[in-house]
Amino acid sequence: MSLAGKTAIVTGSNSGIGLGIVWELARAGADVVLNSFTDREEDHALAQGIADETGVKARYVRADMSKGDQCRALIEQVGVCDILVNNAGIQHVAPIDKFPADKWDAIIAINLTSAFHTTAAALPLMRKAGWGRVINIASAHGLTASPYKSAYVAAKHGIVGLTKTVALETAQEPITCNAICPGYVLTPLVEAQIPDTMKEYGMDRETVIRDVMLQRQPSKEFATVEQLGGTCVFLCSGAATQITGTTISVDGGWTAL
Ligand code: NAD
């Protein structure tokens, strides 16, 4: 399928899953906008690399997804948004009685509230274009919980609820809104959790990967960023026109347990 003529904005896409999604949307022909809160040469070079390799238009726009006005400004500055992927996210692992309040606030702001602002800004552009796809990158933790991840689990359950509400509000329009719920994907976000989890459980790295992270992933394999990008491309295809307000798990069977 071709997404030629469509413009996709993917929040938090200079790394990990977001970057994988941008690549797959670009390979399918969409023009892409990469985003994060930094403004480094290498951020812009990522966009240039995608443009050079795929022939689509690609650019990098700095905006901090912890700030509501910057979330809205990202969409407004680009001025067109056929595909919005709310992907930016952070994690912090600690028991709730030791969970720093500023980490709670940051996780809720970046992983949940940013999607409220970007979606509110993008829907008028989608309506004008007569077509739109909102894709929220939730998590298996949007459907189940794990200890020590109170803010993350709350934010991811929240974004699943937001997904359903936006889908109902757009149900009679050529716009869909869905959430993808990945299991573990070996990205920098997951790498960063390993030391804390090693400390929390008193385990070495290999044991954390096998017995904690992939313990609930029956396939015993990480999902890949390419698979998540491919799922986004599918949600933009004609076959997915009647798929709205739902979650698609890419979790090696985690939520079947
Ligand atoms: P990552 O750390 O590689 O990427 C996170 C991205 O968000 C980066 O591009 C980072 O720059 C960006 N970001 C962070 N704070 C930001 C801010 N204030 N403003 C703008 N951008 C910001 O992590 P990832 O694993 O690729 O995670 C991407 C998404 O996938 C997150 O929402 C995460 O919760 C979700 N997810 C990841 C996994 C996994 O196993 N990796 C599993 C389920 C869900």
Tab-separated table of C-alpha atoms and ligand atoms in Angstrom:
chain	number	residue	atom	x	y	z
A	1	MET	CA	0.000	0.000	0.000
A	2	SER	CA	1.097	3.576	-0.521
A	3	LEU	CA	0.816	6.433	1.931
A	4	ALA	CA	2.096	8.894	-0.692
A	5	GLY	CA	0.549	12.328	-0.165
A	6	LYS	CA	0.000	11.750	3.570
A	7	THR	CA	1.959	13.524	6.295
A	8	ALA	CA	2.745	11.725	9.541
A	9	ILE	CA	3.841	13.356	12.784
A	10	VAL	CA	5.412	10.940	15.270
A	11	THR	CA	6.173	12.316	18.733
A	12	GLY	CA	9.349	11.154	20.470
A	13	SER	CA	10.855	9.750	17.294
A	14	ASN	CA	14.598	10.365	17.466
A	15	SER	CA	15.040	6.960	19.135
A	16	GLY	CA	13.587	3.496	19.648
A	17	ILE	CA	10.028	2.664	18.621
A	18	GLY	CA	9.203	6.176	17.338
A	19	LEU	CA	12.180	6.111	14.995
A	20	GLY	CA	11.212	2.626	13.798
A	21	ILE	CA	7.659	3.847	13.115
A	22	VAL	CA	8.903	6.886	11.185
A	23	TRP	CA	11.054	4.626	9.001
A	24	GLU	CA	8.179	2.235	8.183
A	25	LEU	CA	5.732	5.085	7.434
A	26	ALA	CA	8.368	6.693	5.182
A	27	ARG	CA	9.040	3.354	3.442
A	28	ALA	CA	5.264	3.233	2.789
A	29	GLY	CA	5.517	6.663	1.127
A	30	ALA	CA	4.331	9.095	3.835
A	31	ASP	CA	6.119	12.380	4.427
A	32	VAL	CA	7.294	12.296	8.031
A	33	VAL	CA	7.947	14.710	10.875
A	34	LEU	CA	10.312	13.524	13.588
A	35	ASN	CA	10.214	15.063	17.044
A	36	SER	CA	11.865	15.185	20.419
A	37	PHE	CA	12.762	17.830	23.004
A	38	THR	CA	16.382	18.218	21.837
A	39	ASP	CA	17.632	20.218	18.863
A	40	ARG	CA	20.919	18.562	17.944
A	41	GLU	CA	22.590	18.146	14.578
A	42	GLU	CA	22.091	14.393	14.824
A	43	ASP	CA	18.309	14.857	15.269
A	44	HIS	CA	18.098	16.710	11.951
A	45	ALA	CA	20.521	14.198	10.391
A	46	LEU	CA	18.069	11.368	11.208
A	47	ALA	CA	15.382	13.125	9.157
A	48	GLN	CA	17.823	13.792	6.327
A	49	GLY	CA	18.853	10.119	6.311
A	50	ILE	CA	15.225	9.025	5.946
A	51	ALA	CA	14.612	11.531	3.124
A	52	ASP	CA	17.774	10.405	1.306
A	53	GLU	CA	16.962	6.703	1.632
A	54	THR	CA	13.203	6.739	0.911
A	55	GLY	CA	12.663	9.859	-1.225
A	56	VAL	CA	9.883	11.226	1.037
A	57	LYS	CA	9.970	14.635	2.702
A	58	ALA	CA	11.287	14.274	6.246
A	59	ARG	CA	12.041	16.886	8.839
A	60	TYR	CA	12.757	17.152	12.526
A	61	VAL	CA	10.823	19.601	14.722
A	62	ARG	CA	11.847	20.226	18.330
A	63	ALA	CA	8.986	20.314	20.866
A	64	ASP	CA	8.869	19.225	24.498
A	65	MET	CA	5.929	16.846	24.986
A	66	SER	CA	5.846	17.619	28.718
A	67	LYS	CA	4.540	21.112	27.831
A	68	GLY	CA	0.984	21.388	26.533
A	69	ASP	CA	1.615	24.563	24.519
A	70	GLN	CA	4.599	22.950	22.756
A	71	CYS	CA	2.538	19.829	21.944
A	72	ARG	CA	-0.063	21.986	20.203
A	73	ALA	CA	2.599	24.193	18.570
A	74	LEU	CA	4.258	21.107	17.013
A	75	ILE	CA	1.053	20.236	15.128
A	76	GLU	CA	0.194	23.840	14.295
A	77	GLN	CA	3.710	24.599	13.039
A	78	VAL	CA	3.646	21.610	10.647
A	79	GLY	CA	0.129	22.691	9.575
A	80	VAL	CA	-0.888	19.316	8.150
A	81	CYS	CA	-1.322	16.054	10.041
A	82	ASP	CA	-2.947	13.062	8.341
A	83	ILE	CA	-1.329	10.522	10.656
A	84	LEU	CA	-0.578	11.339	14.288
A	85	VAL	CA	1.421	8.809	16.275
A	86	ASN	CA	1.575	9.656	19.978
A	87	ASN	CA	4.684	7.753	20.946
A	88	ALA	CA	6.801	9.959	23.253
A	89	GLY	CA	7.252	8.253	26.585
A	90	ILE	CA	9.470	7.904	29.619
A	91	GLN	CA	9.644	5.395	32.452
A	92	HIS	CA	10.627	5.340	36.103
A	93	VAL	CA	10.660	2.228	38.275
A	94	ALA	CA	10.187	2.491	42.063
A	95	PRO	CA	7.812	1.246	44.760
A	96	ILE	CA	4.925	3.669	45.185
A	97	ASP	CA	5.974	4.828	48.655
A	98	LYS	CA	9.377	5.801	47.239
A	99	PHE	CA	8.104	7.068	43.870
A	100	PRO	CA	9.296	10.675	43.363
A	101	ALA	CA	6.355	13.035	42.782
A	102	ASP	CA	8.196	14.896	40.021
A	103	LYS	CA	8.683	11.598	38.134
A	104	TRP	CA	4.963	10.857	38.489
A	105	ASP	CA	4.107	14.291	37.066
A	106	ALA	CA	6.573	13.957	34.170
A	107	ILE	CA	5.331	10.471	33.203
A	108	ILE	CA	1.679	11.540	33.237
A	109	ALA	CA	2.529	14.695	31.231
A	110	ILE	CA	4.679	13.023	28.543
A	111	ASN	CA	2.993	9.592	28.270
A	112	LEU	CA	-0.637	10.747	28.572
A	113	THR	CA	-1.400	14.480	28.611
A	114	SER	CA	0.717	15.177	25.503
A	115	ALA	CA	-1.639	12.964	23.491
A	116	PHE	CA	-4.616	15.037	24.655
A	117	HIS	CA	-2.963	18.210	23.351
A	118	THR	CA	-1.630	16.812	20.054
A	119	THR	CA	-4.913	15.059	19.259
A	120	ALA	CA	-6.918	18.215	20.008
A	121	ALA	CA	-4.658	20.177	17.649
A	122	ALA	CA	-4.568	17.496	14.922
A	123	LEU	CA	-8.268	16.630	14.583
A	124	PRO	CA	-9.233	19.940	12.889
A	125	LEU	CA	-6.442	19.339	10.315
A	126	MET	CA	-7.643	15.753	9.715
A	127	ARG	CA	-11.230	16.977	9.300
A	128	LYS	CA	-10.042	19.580	6.778
A	129	ALA	CA	-8.147	16.887	4.850
A	130	GLY	CA	-11.114	14.471	5.043
A	131	TRP	CA	-8.994	11.606	6.420
A	132	GLY	CA	-7.042	10.892	9.564
A	133	ARG	CA	-5.387	8.267	11.696
A	134	VAL	CA	-4.553	8.727	15.389
A	135	ILE	CA	-2.326	5.948	16.711
A	136	ASN	CA	-1.395	5.923	20.380
A	137	ILE	CA	1.568	3.840	21.455
A	138	ALA	CA	0.267	2.445	24.746
A	139	SER	CA	1.778	-0.740	26.162
A	140	ALA	CA	0.921	-4.159	27.553
A	141	HIS	CA	0.951	-2.001	30.687
A	142	GLY	CA	-2.150	-0.266	29.263
A	143	LEU	CA	-3.979	-3.563	29.786
A	144	THR	CA	-2.184	-5.171	32.733
A	145	ALA	CA	0.011	-3.966	35.602
A	146	SER	CA	3.452	-4.698	37.044
A	147	PRO	CA	4.827	-3.679	40.418
A	148	TYR	CA	6.986	-0.529	40.734
A	149	LYS	CA	5.500	1.132	37.626
A	150	SER	CA	2.552	3.019	39.131
A	151	ALA	CA	2.833	6.177	37.014
A	152	TYR	CA	3.574	4.313	33.781
A	153	VAL	CA	0.711	1.832	34.243
A	154	ALA	CA	-1.675	4.675	35.164
A	155	ALA	CA	-0.628	6.721	32.110
A	156	LYS	CA	-0.868	3.748	29.738
A	157	HIS	CA	-4.305	2.707	31.039
A	158	GLY	CA	-5.255	6.383	30.646
A	159	ILE	CA	-4.183	6.518	27.026
A	160	VAL	CA	-6.247	3.412	26.245
A	161	GLY	CA	-9.263	5.262	27.674
A	162	LEU	CA	-8.424	8.389	25.674
A	163	THR	CA	-8.174	6.222	22.535
A	164	LYS	CA	-11.704	4.889	23.020
A	165	THR	CA	-13.144	8.365	23.647
A	166	VAL	CA	-11.493	9.926	20.575
A	167	ALA	CA	-12.705	6.968	18.481
A	168	LEU	CA	-16.294	7.546	19.599
A	169	GLU	CA	-16.060	11.287	18.939
A	170	THR	CA	-14.810	10.610	15.366
A	171	ALA	CA	-16.771	7.404	14.694
A	172	GLN	CA	-18.870	8.872	11.869
A	173	GLU	CA	-15.914	10.586	10.207
A	174	PRO	CA	-13.141	9.116	8.021
A	175	ILE	CA	-10.853	9.211	11.054
A	176	THR	CA	-9.837	6.324	13.302
A	177	CYS	CA	-8.101	6.229	16.658
A	178	ASN	CA	-6.433	3.108	18.014
A	179	ALA	CA	-3.788	2.115	20.510
A	180	ILE	CA	-0.934	-0.291	19.913
A	181	CYS	CA	0.127	-2.203	23.029
A	182	PRO	CA	3.677	-3.488	22.676
A	183	GLY	CA	5.229	-5.980	25.036
A	184	TYR	CA	8.954	-5.552	25.649
A	185	VAL	CA	10.988	-4.045	22.823
A	186	LEU	CA	14.739	-3.673	23.386
A	187	THR	CA	15.034	0.125	23.029
A	188	PRO	CA	16.965	2.725	25.085
A	189	LEU	CA	13.894	3.093	27.358
A	190	VAL	CA	14.044	-0.601	28.234
A	191	GLU	CA	17.848	-0.608	28.529
A	192	ALA	CA	17.522	2.193	31.086
A	193	GLN	CA	15.158	0.084	33.250
A	194	ILE	CA	17.569	-2.820	33.529
A	195	PRO	CA	19.893	-1.368	36.246
A	196	ASP	CA	16.959	-0.308	38.493
A	197	THR	CA	15.237	-3.658	38.039
A	198	MET	CA	18.537	-5.484	38.771
A	199	LYS	CA	18.761	-3.487	42.012
A	200	GLU	CA	15.081	-3.946	42.918
A	201	TYR	CA	15.140	-7.750	42.414
A	202	GLY	CA	18.849	-8.334	43.250
A	203	MET	CA	19.445	-10.053	39.896
A	204	ASP	CA	22.076	-9.867	37.136
A	205	ARG	CA	21.283	-8.438	33.673
A	206	GLU	CA	20.614	-11.753	31.892
A	207	THR	CA	18.291	-12.924	34.665
A	208	VAL	CA	16.342	-9.643	34.597
A	209	ILE	CA	15.858	-9.995	30.814
A	210	ARG	CA	14.807	-13.661	30.963
A	211	ASP	CA	12.946	-13.913	34.282
A	212	VAL	CA	11.488	-10.399	34.727
A	213	MET	CA	11.094	-8.694	31.352
A	214	LEU	CA	10.376	-11.701	29.137
A	215	GLN	CA	8.858	-13.700	32.000
A	216	ARG	CA	5.386	-12.562	30.902
A	217	GLN	CA	6.179	-12.598	27.166
A	218	PRO	CA	5.414	-16.221	26.213
A	219	SER	CA	7.256	-15.937	22.870
A	220	LYS	CA	10.454	-15.245	24.912
A	221	GLU	CA	11.409	-12.748	22.211
A	222	PHE	CA	11.434	-8.954	22.213
A	223	ALA	CA	9.044	-7.298	19.712
A	224	THR	CA	10.914	-5.148	17.177
A	225	VAL	CA	10.543	-1.518	16.173
A	226	GLU	CA	9.997	-2.648	12.563
A	227	GLN	CA	7.029	-4.802	13.654
A	228	LEU	CA	5.511	-1.800	15.450
A	229	GLY	CA	6.088	0.418	12.410
A	230	GLY	CA	4.412	-2.230	10.258
A	231	THR	CA	1.411	-2.274	12.601
A	232	CYS	CA	1.092	1.517	12.170
A	233	VAL	CA	1.217	1.136	8.372
A	234	PHE	CA	-1.544	-1.493	8.627
A	235	LEU	CA	-3.702	0.870	10.719
A	236	CYS	CA	-3.322	3.450	7.922
A	237	SER	CA	-4.423	0.959	5.252
A	238	GLY	CA	-7.887	0.574	3.754
A	239	ALA	CA	-8.240	-2.798	5.499
A	240	ALA	CA	-8.211	-0.978	8.854
A	241	THR	CA	-10.966	1.528	8.014
A	242	GLN	CA	-13.448	-0.047	10.454
A	243	ILE	CA	-10.864	-0.653	13.163
A	244	THR	CA	-11.317	2.129	15.697
A	245	GLY	CA	-11.373	2.550	19.447
A	246	THR	CA	-9.476	-0.624	20.098
A	247	THR	CA	-6.089	-1.940	21.189
A	248	ILE	CA	-3.751	-4.078	19.110
A	249	SER	CA	-1.312	-6.082	21.202
A	250	VAL	CA	2.165	-6.759	19.789
A	251	ASP	CA	3.371	-8.595	22.862
A	252	GLY	CA	4.355	-12.182	22.051
A	253	GLY	CA	1.248	-13.449	23.889
A	254	TRP	CA	1.708	-11.466	27.154
A	255	THR	CA	-1.961	-10.479	27.471
A	256	ALA	CA	-3.169	-14.000	26.610
A	257	LEU	CA	-1.788	-15.290	29.906
B	1	NAD	P1	12.963	5.528	23.863
B	1	NAD	O1	13.492	6.073	25.128
B	1	NAD	O2	13.891	4.859	22.904
B	1	NAD	O3	12.167	6.625	23.081
B	1	NAD	C1	11.367	7.583	23.729
B	1	NAD	C2	11.254	8.764	22.824
B	1	NAD	O4	10.509	9.777	23.496
B	1	NAD	C3	12.625	9.351	22.481
B	1	NAD	O5	12.631	9.749	21.141
B	1	NAD	C4	12.706	10.557	23.407
B	1	NAD	O6	13.530	11.571	22.898
B	1	NAD	C5	11.251	10.971	23.415
B	1	NAD	N1	10.919	11.860	24.520
B	1	NAD	C6	11.146	11.684	25.837
B	1	NAD	N2	10.751	12.767	26.526
B	1	NAD	C7	10.251	13.639	25.617
B	1	NAD	C8	9.707	14.921	25.698
B	1	NAD	N3	9.584	15.559	26.870
B	1	NAD	N4	9.318	15.536	24.557
B	1	NAD	C9	9.459	14.917	23.355
B	1	NAD	N5	9.965	13.685	23.212
B	1	NAD	C10	10.359	13.058	24.334
B	1	NAD	O7	11.789	4.532	24.287
B	1	NAD	P2	10.868	3.525	23.453
B	1	NAD	O8	10.993	2.193	24.099
B	1	NAD	O9	11.110	3.653	21.998
B	1	NAD	O10	9.426	4.066	23.837
B	1	NAD	C11	8.559	4.691	22.910
B	1	NAD	C12	7.129	4.490	23.365
B	1	NAD	O11	6.816	3.100	23.357
B	1	NAD	C13	6.853	4.986	24.788
B	1	NAD	O12	5.582	5.612	24.842
B	1	NAD	C14	6.865	3.714	25.586
B	1	NAD	O13	6.106	3.826	26.763
B	1	NAD	C15	6.258	2.747	24.600
B	1	NAD	N6	6.534	1.347	24.888
B	1	NAD	C16	7.806	0.865	24.879
B	1	NAD	C17	8.017	-0.466	25.157
B	1	NAD	C18	9.381	-1.071	25.136
B	1	NAD	O14	9.530	-2.232	25.549
B	1	NAD	N7	10.411	-0.382	24.660
B	1	NAD	C19	6.947	-1.312	25.432
B	1	NAD	C20	5.676	-0.787	25.443
B	1	NAD	C21	5.469	0.542	25.163
